[in-house]
Coordinates of C-alpha atoms in Angstrom, one line a residue:
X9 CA 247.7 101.5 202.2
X10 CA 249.9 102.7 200.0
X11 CA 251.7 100.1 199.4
X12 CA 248.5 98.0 198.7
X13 CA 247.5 101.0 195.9
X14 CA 251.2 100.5 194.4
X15 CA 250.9 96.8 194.1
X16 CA 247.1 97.2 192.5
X17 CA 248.6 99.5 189.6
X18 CA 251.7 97.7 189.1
X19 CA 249.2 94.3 188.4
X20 CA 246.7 96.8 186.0
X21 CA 249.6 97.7 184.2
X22 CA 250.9 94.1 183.5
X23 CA 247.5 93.0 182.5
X24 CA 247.2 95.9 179.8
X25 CA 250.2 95.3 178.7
X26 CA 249.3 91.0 178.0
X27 CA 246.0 92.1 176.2
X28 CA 247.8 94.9 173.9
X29 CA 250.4 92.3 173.0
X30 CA 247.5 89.7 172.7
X31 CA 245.6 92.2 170.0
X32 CA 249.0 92.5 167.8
X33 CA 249.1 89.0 167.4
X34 CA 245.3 88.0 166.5
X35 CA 245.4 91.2 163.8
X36 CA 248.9 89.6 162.3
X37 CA 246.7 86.2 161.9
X38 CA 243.9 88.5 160.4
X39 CA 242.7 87.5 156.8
X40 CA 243.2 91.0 155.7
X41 CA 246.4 90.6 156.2
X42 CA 247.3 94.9 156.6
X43 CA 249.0 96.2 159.2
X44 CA 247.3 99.3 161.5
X45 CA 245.9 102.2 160.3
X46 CA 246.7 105.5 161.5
X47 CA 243.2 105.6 163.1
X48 CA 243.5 102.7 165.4
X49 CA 245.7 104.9 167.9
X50 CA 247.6 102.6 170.7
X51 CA 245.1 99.7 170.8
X52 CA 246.1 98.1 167.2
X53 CA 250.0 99.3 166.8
X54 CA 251.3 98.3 163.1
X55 CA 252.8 95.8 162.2
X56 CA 256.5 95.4 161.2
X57 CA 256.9 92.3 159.5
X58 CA 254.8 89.8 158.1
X59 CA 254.8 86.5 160.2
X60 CA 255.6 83.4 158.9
X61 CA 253.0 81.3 156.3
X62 CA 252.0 84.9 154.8
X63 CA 251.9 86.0 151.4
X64 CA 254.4 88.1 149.9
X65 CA 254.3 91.5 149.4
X66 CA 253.9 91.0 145.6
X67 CA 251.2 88.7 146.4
X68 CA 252.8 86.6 143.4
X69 CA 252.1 82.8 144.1
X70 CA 255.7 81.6 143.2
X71 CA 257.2 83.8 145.6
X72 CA 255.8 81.9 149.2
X73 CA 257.5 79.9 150.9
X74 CA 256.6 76.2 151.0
X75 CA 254.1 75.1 153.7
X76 CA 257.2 74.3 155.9
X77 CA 258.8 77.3 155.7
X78 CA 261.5 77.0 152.9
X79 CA 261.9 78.6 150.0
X80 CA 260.6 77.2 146.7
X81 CA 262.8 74.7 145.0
X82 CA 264.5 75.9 142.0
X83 CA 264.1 72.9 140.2
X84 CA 260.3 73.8 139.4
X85 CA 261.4 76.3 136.4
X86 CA 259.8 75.0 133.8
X87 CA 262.9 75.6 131.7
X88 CA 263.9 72.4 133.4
X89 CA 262.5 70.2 130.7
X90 CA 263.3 71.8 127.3
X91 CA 266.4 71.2 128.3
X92 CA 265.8 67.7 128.3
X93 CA 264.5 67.6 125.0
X94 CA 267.6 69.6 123.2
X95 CA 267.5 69.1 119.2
X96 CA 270.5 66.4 118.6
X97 CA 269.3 67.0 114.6
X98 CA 267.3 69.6 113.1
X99 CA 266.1 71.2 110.1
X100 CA 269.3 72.7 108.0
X101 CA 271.7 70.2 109.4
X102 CA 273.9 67.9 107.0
X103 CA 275.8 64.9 108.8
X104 CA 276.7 61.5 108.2
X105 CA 274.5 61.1 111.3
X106 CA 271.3 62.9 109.3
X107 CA 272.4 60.1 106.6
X108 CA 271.8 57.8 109.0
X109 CA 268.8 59.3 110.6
X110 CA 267.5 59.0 106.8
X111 CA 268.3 55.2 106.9
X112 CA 266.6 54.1 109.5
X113 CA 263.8 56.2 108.8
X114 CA 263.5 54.7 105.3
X115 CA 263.5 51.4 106.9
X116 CA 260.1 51.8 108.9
X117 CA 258.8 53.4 105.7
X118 CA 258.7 56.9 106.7
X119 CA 261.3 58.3 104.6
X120 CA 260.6 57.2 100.5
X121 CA 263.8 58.5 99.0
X122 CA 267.7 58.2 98.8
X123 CA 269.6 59.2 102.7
X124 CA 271.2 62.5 101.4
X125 CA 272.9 63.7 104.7
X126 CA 271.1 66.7 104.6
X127 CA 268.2 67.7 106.7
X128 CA 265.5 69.5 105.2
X129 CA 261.4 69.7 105.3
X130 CA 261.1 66.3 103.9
X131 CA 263.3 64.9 106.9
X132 CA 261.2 66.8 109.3
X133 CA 258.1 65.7 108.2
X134 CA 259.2 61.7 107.8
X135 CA 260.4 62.5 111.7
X136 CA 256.8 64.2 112.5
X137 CA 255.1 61.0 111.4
X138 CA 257.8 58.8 113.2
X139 CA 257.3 60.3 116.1
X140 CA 253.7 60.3 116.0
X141 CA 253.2 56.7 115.5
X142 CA 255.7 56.6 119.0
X143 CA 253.8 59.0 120.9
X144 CA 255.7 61.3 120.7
X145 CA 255.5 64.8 120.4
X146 CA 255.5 65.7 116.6
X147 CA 258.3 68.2 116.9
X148 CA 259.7 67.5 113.6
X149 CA 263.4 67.7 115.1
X150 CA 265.1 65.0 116.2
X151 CA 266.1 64.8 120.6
X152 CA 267.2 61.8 122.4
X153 CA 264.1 60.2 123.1
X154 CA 263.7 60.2 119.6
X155 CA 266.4 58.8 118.4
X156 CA 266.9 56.2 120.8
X157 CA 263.2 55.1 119.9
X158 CA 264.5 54.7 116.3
X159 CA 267.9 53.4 117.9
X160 CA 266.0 50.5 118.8
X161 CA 263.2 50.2 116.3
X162 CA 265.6 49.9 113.3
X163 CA 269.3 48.5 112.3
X164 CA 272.1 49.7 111.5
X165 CA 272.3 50.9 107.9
X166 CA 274.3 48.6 105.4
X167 CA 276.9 50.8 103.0
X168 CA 274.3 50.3 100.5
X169 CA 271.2 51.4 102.5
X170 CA 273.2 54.8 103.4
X171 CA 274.1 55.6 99.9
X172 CA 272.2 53.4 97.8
X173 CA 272.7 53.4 93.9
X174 CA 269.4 52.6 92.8
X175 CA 266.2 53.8 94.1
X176 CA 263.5 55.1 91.6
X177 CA 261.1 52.6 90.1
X178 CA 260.6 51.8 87.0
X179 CA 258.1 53.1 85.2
X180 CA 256.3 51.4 81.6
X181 CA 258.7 51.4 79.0
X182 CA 258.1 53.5 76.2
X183 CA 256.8 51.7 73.0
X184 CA 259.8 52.8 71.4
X185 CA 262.0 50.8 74.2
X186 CA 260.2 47.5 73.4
X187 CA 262.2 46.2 70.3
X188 CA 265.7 45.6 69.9
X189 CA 268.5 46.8 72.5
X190 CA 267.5 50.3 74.0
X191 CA 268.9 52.4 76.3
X192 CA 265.5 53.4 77.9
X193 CA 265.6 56.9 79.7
X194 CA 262.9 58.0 81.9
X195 CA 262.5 61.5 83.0
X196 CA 259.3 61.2 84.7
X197 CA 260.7 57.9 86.8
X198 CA 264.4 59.3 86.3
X199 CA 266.1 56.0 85.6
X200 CA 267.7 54.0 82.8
X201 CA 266.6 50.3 81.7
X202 CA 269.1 48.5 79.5
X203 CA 266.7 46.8 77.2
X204 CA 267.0 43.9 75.0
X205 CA 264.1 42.8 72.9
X206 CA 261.4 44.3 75.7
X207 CA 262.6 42.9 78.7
X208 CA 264.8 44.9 81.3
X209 CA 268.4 43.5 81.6
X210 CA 270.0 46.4 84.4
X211 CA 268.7 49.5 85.6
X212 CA 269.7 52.4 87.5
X213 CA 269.1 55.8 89.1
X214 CA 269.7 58.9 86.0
X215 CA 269.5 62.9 86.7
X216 CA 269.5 65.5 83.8
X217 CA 270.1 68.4 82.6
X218 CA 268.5 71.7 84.8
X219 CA 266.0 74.1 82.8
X220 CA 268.8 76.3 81.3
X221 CA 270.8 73.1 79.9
X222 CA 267.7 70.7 79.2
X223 CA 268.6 67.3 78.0
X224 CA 266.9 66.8 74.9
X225 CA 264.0 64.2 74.7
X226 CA 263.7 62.1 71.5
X227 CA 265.2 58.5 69.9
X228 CA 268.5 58.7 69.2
X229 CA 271.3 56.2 69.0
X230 CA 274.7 55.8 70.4
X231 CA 277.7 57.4 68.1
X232 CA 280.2 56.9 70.0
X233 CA 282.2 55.8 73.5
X234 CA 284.7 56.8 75.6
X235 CA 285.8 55.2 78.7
X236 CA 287.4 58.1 80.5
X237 CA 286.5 61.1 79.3
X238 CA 287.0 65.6 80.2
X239 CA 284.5 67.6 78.8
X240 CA 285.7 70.2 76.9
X241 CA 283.6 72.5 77.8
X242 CA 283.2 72.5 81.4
X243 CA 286.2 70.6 81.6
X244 CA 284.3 68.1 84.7
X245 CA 285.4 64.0 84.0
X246 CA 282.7 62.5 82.6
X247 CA 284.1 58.2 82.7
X248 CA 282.2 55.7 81.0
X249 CA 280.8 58.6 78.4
X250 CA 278.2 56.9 75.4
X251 CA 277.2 60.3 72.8
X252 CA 273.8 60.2 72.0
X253 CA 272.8 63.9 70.9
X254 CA 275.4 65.7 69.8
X255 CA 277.7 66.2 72.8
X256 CA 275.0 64.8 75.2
X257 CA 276.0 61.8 76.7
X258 CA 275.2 58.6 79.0
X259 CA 278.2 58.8 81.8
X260 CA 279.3 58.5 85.5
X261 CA 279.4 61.7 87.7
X262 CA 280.8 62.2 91.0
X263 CA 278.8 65.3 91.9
X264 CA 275.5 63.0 90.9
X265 CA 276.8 60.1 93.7
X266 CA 277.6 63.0 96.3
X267 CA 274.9 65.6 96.4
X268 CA 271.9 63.3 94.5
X269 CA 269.2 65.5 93.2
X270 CA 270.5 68.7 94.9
X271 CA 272.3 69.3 91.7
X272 CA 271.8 68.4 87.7
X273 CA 273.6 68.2 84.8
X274 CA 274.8 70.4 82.0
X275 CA 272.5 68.1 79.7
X276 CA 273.9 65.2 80.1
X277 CA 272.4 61.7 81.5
X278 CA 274.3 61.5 84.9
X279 CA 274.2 58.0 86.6
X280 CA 275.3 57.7 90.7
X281 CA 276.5 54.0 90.3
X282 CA 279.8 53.4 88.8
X283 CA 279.5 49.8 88.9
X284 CA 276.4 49.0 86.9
X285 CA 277.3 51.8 84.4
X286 CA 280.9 50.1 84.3
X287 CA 279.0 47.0 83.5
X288 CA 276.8 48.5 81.2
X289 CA 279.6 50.8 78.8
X290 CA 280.6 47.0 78.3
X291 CA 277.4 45.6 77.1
X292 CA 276.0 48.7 74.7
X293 CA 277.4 49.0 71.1
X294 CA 277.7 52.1 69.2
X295 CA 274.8 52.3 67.2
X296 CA 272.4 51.0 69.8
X297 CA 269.4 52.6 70.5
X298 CA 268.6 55.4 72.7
X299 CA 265.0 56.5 74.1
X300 CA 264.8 60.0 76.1
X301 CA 261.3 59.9 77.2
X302 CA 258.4 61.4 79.7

């Protein structure tokens, strides 16, 4: 009889012990997710570790594992595409590759001046609109989807195209300009046109003096010429020189073919292309007319 009695508690015990581990595994799998309060005594013991599938501690989103188990891949960081789109060219760069940037850009009509090699808010807003019209996002810097875009929408730049010697339009001559032979200088259009008798024989790309060192505006004529020529002043070359106003003068300058209209003169005419002004110091005779104008 005894023996039966120890066998009948030995089989209680065993089936408590299957329903208390039964209740720690159905309150792990509970939505509330918490482990056992004090108050729940031996029935509900708490719980050491969350299972599998649960959220984090945190309870932050990015920090579950995936649906199978694994940690999140680290290639989700959203970091992952600004680095694809790294800046190749950007505002305040200067480069032979900005020149060409320029180029092309001037080629689909979205850049209206001279390629200067530098890259400032006028580049950034002819790439805006360039990139715009490609779908693209208008950044206003330049990354490798853009420029292969423009790669392939354009050619390559010509020596002329990436430093072109004429590019301002003429404006209307000035009456003065429309008898006789006239050097015809137009501050608002900033060019020259080599006139004879009214019609428009060369022309070509001028830059002046800056607001301290105006050049001075009137009709003047040509007193005399000097093929090379050092200013004695400023002691700067100044080839091809025709006098005008005093010691204002018609002539070639480096700095005017190098940095454009990032710099100006000390009152003189400056012209960018040696060749036509070459051609020109030929033509014009001292005593020819010359026409500073608006």
């Amino acid at each position: 009889m005894k023996r039966t009695t120890s066998v009948i508690r030995r089989a209680v015990l065993a089936a408590a012990a299957v329903a208390l581990a039964a209740g720690c595994t159905a309150q792990a799998a509970d939505p509330g997710g918490g482990g056992a309060s004090p108050s729940t005594g031996a029935t509900k013991p708490p719980t050491t570790a969350a299972p599998t599938g649960t959220a984090s501690p945190t309870g932050s989103p990015s920090d579950s594992p995936t649906t199978d188990g694994k940690p999140p891949s680290p290639s989700a960081s959203p970091s992952t595409s600004a680095s694809a789109s790294k800046a190749l060219m950007a505002d305040g760069d200067e480069s032979e590759q900005v020149r060409e940037l320029q180029a092309r850009l001037r080629q689909l009509g979205h850049f209206d001046r001279a390629p200067s090699g530098f890259y400032g808010t006028i580049t950034a807003a002819s790439v805006t609109a360039f990139q715009k019209k490609q779908g693209l996002p208008g950044t206003g810097s330049v990354d490798e989807t853009t420029w292969q875009r423009l790669l392939a929408g354009s050619k390559k730049p010509t020596a002329d195209e990436l430093k072109p010697s004429t590019t301002n339009k003429l404006d209307t001559p000035d009456a003065r300009c429309m008898t006789g032979r006239v050097l015809c200088i137009s501050k608002e259009s900033r060019t020259l046109a080599w006139m004879i008798d009214g019609r428009v024989v060369s022309s070509m790309d001028v830059r002046f003096g800056s607001e301290n060192t105006p050049t001075r505006e009137g009709t003047f004529s040509v007193g005399w010429k000097a093929r090379k020529w050092t200013s004695t002043i400023y002691h700067t070359p100044m080839p091809y020189a025709m006098f005008f106003s005093g010691g204002q003068a018609v002539h070639y300058s480096a700095d005017f073919a190098a940095r454009g209209y990032n710099g100006a003169s000390h009152g003189c005419v400056n012209v960018r292309d040696r060749a036509k002004l070459s051609a020109l110091f030929d033509q014009v005779k001292v005593g020819d007319k010359v026409v500073v104008h608006w």
